[in-house]
Backbone as a chain_set.jsonl record, in Angstrom:
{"seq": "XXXXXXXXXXXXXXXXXXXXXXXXXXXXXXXXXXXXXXXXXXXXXXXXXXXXXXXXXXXXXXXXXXXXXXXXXXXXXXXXXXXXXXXXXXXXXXXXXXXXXXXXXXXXXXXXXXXXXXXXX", "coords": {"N": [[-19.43, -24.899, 6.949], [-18.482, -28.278, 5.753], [-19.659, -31.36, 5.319], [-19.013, -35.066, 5.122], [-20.179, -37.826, 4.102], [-20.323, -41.103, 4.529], [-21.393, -44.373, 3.268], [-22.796, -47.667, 3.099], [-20.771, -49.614, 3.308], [-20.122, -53.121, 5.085], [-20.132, -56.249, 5.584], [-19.076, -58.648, 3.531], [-18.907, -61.916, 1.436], [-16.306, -63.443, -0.431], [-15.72, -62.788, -3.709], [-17.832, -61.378, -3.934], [-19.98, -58.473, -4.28], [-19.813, -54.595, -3.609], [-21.125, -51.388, -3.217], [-20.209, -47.992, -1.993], [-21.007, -45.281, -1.545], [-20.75, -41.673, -0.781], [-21.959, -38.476, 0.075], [-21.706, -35.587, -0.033], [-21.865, -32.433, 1.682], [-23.127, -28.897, 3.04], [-21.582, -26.083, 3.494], [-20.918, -25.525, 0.451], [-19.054, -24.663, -2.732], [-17.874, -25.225, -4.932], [-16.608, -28.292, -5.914], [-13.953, -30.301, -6.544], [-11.656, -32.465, -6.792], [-12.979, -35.856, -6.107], [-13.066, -38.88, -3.889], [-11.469, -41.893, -2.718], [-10.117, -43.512, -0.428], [-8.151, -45.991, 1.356], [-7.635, -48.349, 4.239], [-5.921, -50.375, 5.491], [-5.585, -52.835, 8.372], [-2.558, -52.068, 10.379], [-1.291, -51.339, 7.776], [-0.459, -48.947, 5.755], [-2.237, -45.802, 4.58], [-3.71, -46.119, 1.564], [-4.617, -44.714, -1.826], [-7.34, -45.717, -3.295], [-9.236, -44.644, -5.832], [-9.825, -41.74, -7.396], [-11.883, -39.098, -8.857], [-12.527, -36.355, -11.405], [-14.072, -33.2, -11.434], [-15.099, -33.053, -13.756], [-15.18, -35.125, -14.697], [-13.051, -37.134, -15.901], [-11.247, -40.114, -14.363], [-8.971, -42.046, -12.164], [-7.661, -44.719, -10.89], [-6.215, -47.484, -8.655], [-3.645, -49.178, -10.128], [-3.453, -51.946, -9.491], [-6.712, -52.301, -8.647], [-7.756, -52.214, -10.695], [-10.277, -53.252, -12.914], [-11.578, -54.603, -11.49], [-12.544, -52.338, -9.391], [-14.919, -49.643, -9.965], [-15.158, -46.098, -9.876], [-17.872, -43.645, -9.859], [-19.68, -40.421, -10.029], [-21.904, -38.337, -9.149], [-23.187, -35.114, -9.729], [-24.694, -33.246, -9.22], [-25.943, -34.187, -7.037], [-23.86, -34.104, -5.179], [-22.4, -36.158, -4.77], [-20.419, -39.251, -4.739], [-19.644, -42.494, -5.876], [-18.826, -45.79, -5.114], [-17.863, -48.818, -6.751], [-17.364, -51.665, -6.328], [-16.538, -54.856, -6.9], [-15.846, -58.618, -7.718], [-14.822, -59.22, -5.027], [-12.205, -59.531, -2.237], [-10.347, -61.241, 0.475], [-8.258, -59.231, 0.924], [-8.954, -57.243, 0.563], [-10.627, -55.943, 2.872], [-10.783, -53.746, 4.706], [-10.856, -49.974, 6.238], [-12.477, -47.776, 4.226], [-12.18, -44.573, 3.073], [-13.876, -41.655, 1.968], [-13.192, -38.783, 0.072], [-13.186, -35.384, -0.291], [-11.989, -32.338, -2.502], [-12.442, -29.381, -2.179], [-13.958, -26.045, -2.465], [-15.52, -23.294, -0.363], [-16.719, -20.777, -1.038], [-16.306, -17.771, -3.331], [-13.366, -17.694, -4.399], [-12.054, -18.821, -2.419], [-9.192, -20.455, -0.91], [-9.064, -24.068, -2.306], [-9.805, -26.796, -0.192], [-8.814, -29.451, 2.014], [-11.445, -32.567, 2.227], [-12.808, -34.959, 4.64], [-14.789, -37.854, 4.959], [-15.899, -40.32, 7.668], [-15.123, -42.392, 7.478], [-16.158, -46.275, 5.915], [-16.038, -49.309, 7.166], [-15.012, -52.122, 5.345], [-15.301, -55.45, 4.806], [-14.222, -58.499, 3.753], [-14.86, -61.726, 3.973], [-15.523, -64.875, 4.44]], "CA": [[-18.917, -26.19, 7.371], [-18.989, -28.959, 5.076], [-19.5, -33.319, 5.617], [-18.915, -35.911, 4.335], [-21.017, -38.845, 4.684], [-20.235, -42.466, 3.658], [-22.495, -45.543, 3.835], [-22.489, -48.936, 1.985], [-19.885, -50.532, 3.361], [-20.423, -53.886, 5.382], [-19.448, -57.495, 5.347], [-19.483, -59.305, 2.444], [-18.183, -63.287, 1.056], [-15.3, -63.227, -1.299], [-16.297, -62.534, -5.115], [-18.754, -60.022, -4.015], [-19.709, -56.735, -4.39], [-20.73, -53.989, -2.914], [-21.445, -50.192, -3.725], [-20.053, -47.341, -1.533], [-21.755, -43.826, -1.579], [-20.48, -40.897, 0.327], [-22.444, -37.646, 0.171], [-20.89, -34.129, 0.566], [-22.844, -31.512, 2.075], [-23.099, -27.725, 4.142], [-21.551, -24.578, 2.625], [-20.219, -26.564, -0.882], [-19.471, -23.249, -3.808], [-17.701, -26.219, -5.759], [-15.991, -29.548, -5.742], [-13.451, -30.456, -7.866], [-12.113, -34.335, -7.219], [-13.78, -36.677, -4.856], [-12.29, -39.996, -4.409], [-11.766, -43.295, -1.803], [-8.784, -44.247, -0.033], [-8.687, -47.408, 2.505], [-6.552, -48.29, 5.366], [-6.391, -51.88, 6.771], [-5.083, -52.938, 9.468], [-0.877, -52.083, 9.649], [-0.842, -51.204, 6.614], [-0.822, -47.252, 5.526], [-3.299, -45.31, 3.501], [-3.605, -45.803, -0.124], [-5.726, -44.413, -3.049], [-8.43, -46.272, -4.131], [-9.37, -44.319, -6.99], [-10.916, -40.987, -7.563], [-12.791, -38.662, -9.953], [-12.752, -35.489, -11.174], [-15.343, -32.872, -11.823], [-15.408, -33.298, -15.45], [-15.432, -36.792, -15.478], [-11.79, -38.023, -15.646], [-10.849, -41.108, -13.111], [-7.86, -42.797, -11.49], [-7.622, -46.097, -10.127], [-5.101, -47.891, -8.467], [-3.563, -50.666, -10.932], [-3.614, -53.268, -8.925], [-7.867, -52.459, -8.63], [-8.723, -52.062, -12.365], [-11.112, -54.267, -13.242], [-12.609, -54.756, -10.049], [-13.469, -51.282, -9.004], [-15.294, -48.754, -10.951], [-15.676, -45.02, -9.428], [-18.43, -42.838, -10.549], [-19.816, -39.289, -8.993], [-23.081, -37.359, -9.539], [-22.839, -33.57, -9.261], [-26.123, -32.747, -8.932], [-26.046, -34.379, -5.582], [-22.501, -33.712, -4.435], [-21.765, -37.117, -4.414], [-19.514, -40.378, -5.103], [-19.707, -44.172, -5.59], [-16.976, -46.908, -5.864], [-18.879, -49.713, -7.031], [-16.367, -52.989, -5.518], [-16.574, -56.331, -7.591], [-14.764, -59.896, -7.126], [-14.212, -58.683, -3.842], [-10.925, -60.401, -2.081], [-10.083, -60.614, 1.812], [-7.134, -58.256, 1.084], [-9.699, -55.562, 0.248], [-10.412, -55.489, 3.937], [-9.973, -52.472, 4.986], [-11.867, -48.806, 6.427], [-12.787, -47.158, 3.14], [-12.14, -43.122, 3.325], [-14.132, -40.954, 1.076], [-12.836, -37.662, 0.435], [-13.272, -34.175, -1.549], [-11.394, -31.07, -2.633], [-14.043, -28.372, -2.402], [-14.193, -24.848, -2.031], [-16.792, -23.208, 0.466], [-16.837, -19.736, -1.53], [-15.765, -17.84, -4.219], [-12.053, -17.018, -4.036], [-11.482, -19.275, -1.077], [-8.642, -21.651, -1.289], [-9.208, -25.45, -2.27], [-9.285, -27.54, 0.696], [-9.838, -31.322, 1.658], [-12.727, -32.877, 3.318], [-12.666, -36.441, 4.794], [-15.151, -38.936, 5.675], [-15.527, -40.676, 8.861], [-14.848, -43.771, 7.016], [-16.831, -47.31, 6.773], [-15.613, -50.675, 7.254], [-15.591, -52.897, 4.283], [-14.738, -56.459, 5.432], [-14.604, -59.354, 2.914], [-14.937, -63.112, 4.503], [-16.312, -66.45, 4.321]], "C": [[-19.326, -27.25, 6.361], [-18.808, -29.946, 4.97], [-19.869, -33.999, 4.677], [-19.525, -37.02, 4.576], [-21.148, -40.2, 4.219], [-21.282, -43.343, 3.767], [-21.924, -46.671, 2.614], [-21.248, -49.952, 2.097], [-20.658, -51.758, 4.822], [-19.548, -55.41, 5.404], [-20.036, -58.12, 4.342], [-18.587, -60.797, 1.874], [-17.401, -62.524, 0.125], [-16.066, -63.129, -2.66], [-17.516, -61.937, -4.962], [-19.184, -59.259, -4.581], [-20.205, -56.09, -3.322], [-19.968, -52.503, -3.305], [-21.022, -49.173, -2.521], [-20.272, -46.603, -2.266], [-20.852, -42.981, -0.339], [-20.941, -39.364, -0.223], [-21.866, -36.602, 0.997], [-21.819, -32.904, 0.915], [-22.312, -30.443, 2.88], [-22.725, -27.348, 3.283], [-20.492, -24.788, 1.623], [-20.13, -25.04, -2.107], [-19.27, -24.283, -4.878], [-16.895, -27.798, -5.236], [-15.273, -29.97, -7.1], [-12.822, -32.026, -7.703], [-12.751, -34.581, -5.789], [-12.957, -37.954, -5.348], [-12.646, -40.928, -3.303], [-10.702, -43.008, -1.569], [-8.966, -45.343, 0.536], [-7.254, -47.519, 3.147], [-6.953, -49.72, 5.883], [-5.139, -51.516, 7.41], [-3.373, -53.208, 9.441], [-0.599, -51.898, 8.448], [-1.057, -49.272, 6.784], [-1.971, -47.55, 4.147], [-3.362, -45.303, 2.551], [-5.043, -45.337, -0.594], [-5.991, -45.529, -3.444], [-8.638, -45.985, -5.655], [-9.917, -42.373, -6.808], [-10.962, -39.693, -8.953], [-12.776, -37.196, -9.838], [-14.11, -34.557, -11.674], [-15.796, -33.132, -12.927], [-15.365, -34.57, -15.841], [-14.134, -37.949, -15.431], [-11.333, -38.946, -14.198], [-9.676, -41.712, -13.249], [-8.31, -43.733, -10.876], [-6.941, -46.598, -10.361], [-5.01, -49.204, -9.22], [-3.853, -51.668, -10.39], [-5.497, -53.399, -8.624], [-8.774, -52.264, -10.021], [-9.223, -53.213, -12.638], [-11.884, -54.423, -12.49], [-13.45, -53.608, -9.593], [-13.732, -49.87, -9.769], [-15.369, -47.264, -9.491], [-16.399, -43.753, -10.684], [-18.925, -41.082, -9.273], [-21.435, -38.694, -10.119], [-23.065, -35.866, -9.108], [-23.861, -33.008, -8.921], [-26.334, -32.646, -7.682], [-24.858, -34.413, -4.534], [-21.853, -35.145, -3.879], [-21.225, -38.501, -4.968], [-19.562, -41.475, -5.047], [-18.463, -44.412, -6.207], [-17.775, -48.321, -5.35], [-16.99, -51.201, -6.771], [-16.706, -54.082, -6.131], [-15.586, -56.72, -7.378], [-14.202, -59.438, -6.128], [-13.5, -59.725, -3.038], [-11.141, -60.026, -0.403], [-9.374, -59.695, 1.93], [-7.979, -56.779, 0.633], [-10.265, -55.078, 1.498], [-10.194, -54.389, 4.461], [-11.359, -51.17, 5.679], [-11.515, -47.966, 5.19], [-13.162, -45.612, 3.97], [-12.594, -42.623, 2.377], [-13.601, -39.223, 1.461], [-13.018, -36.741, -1.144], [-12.376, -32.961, -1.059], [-12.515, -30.234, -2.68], [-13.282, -26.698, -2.104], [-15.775, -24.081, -1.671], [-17.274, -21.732, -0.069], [-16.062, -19.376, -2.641], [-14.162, -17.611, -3.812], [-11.103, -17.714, -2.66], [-10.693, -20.453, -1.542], [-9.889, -23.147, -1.16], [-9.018, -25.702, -0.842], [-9.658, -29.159, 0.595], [-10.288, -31.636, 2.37], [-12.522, -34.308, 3.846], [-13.947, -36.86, 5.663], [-14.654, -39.446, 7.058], [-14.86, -42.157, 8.905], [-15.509, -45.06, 7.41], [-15.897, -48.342, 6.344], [-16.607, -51.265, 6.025], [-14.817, -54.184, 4.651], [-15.3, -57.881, 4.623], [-13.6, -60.784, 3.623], [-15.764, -63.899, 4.491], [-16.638, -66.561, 5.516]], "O": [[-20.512, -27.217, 6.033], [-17.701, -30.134, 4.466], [-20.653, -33.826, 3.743], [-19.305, -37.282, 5.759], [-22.108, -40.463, 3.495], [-22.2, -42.958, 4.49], [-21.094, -46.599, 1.708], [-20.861, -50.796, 1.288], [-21.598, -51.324, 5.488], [-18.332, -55.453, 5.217], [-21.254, -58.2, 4.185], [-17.371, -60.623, 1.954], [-17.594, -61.342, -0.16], [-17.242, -63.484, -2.571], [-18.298, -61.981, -5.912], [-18.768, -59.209, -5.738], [-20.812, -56.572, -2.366], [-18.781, -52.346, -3.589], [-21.719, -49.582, -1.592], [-20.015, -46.725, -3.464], [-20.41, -43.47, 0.701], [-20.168, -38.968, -1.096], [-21.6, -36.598, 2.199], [-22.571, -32.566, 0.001], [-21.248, -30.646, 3.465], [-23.076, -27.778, 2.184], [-19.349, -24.363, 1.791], [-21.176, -24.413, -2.279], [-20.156, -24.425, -5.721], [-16.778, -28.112, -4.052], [-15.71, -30.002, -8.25], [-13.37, -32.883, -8.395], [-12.946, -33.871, -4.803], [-12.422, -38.186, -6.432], [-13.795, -40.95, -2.863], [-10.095, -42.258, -2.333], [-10.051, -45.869, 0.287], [-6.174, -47.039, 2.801], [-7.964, -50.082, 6.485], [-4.24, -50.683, 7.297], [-2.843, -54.123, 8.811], [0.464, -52.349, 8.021], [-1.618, -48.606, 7.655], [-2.343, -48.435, 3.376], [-3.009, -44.196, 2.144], [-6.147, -45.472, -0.068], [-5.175, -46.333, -3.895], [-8.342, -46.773, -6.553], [-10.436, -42.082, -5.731], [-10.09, -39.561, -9.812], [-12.923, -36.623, -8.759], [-15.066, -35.104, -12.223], [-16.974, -33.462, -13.066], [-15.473, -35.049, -16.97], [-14.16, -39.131, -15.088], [-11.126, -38.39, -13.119], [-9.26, -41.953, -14.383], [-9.383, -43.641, -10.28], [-6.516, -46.73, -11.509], [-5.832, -50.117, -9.146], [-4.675, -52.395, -10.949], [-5.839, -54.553, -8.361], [-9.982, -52.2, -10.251], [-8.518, -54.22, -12.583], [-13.07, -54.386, -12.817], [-14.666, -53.671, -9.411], [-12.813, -49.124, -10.106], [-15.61, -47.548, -8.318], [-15.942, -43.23, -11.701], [-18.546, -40.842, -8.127], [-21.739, -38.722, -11.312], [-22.888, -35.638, -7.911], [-23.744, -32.071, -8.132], [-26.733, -31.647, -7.085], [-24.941, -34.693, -3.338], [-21.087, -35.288, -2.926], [-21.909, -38.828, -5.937], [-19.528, -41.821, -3.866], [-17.646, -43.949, -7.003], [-18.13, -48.744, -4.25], [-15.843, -51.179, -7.217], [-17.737, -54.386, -5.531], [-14.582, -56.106, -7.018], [-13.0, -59.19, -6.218], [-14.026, -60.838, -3.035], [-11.757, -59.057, 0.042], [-9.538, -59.037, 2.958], [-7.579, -55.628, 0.462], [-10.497, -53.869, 1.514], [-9.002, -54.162, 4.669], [-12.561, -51.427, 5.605], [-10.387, -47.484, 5.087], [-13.92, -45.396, 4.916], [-11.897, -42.916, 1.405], [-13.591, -38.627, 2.538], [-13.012, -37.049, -2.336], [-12.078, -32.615, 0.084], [-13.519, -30.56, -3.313], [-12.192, -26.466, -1.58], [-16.811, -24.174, -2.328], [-18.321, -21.374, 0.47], [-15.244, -20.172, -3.102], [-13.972, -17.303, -2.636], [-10.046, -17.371, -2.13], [-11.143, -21.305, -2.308], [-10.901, -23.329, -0.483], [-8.219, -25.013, -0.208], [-10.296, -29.844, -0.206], [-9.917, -31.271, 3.486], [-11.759, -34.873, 3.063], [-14.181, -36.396, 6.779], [-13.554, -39.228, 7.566], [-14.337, -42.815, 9.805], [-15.641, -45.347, 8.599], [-15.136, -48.273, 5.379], [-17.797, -51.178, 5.721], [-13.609, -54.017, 4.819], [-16.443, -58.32, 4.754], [-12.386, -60.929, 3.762], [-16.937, -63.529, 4.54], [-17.242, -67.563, 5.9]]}, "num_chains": 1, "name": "protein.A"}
């Protein structure tokens, strides 16, 4: 079985930051991307950004500049570091991974329980 575990999200003023972590854990053989999504309110799910094992990242145009995503492998897990943070960034931040739990066993995908990131004055 294997979770996902976010933290770091919160309320924060406009031109912010703030650092989301989400830690992957239980019966992990590999991981190949990890990433973010977010969901406000009426709106659907978009990509954030995310990262693959070797290093290569995506992020959505409209967040370049603002949000960096990095990952540590060691510890099976992912940041998406959030600057000049806007009210329209609002939203429940989803971390998620492709993993496989053995050898030979399909890819699958994991999801977070997702935290609230909520930017206001």
């Amino acid at each position: 079985q294997v979770q996902l575990v976010e933290s770091g999200g919160g309320l924060v003023q406009p031109g912010g930051s703030l650092r989301l972590s989400c830690a992957a854990s239980g019966s992990i053989f590999s991981i190949n991307i990890m990433g973010w999504y977010r969901q406000a309110p009426g709106k659907e799910r978009e990509l954030v950004a995310n990262i693959f094992s070797a290093g290569a990242t995506n992020i959505a145009d409209s967040l370049k500049g603002r949000f960096t995503i990095s990952r540590d492998n060691a510890k099976n897990t992912v940041y998406l570091q959030m600057n000049s943070l806007k009210p329209d960034d609002t939203a429940v931040y989803y971390c998620y991974a492709v993993i496989r739990t053995g050898w030979g066993r399909p890819w699958s995908d994991y999801w977070g329980q997702g935290t609230q990131v909520t930017v206001s004055s």
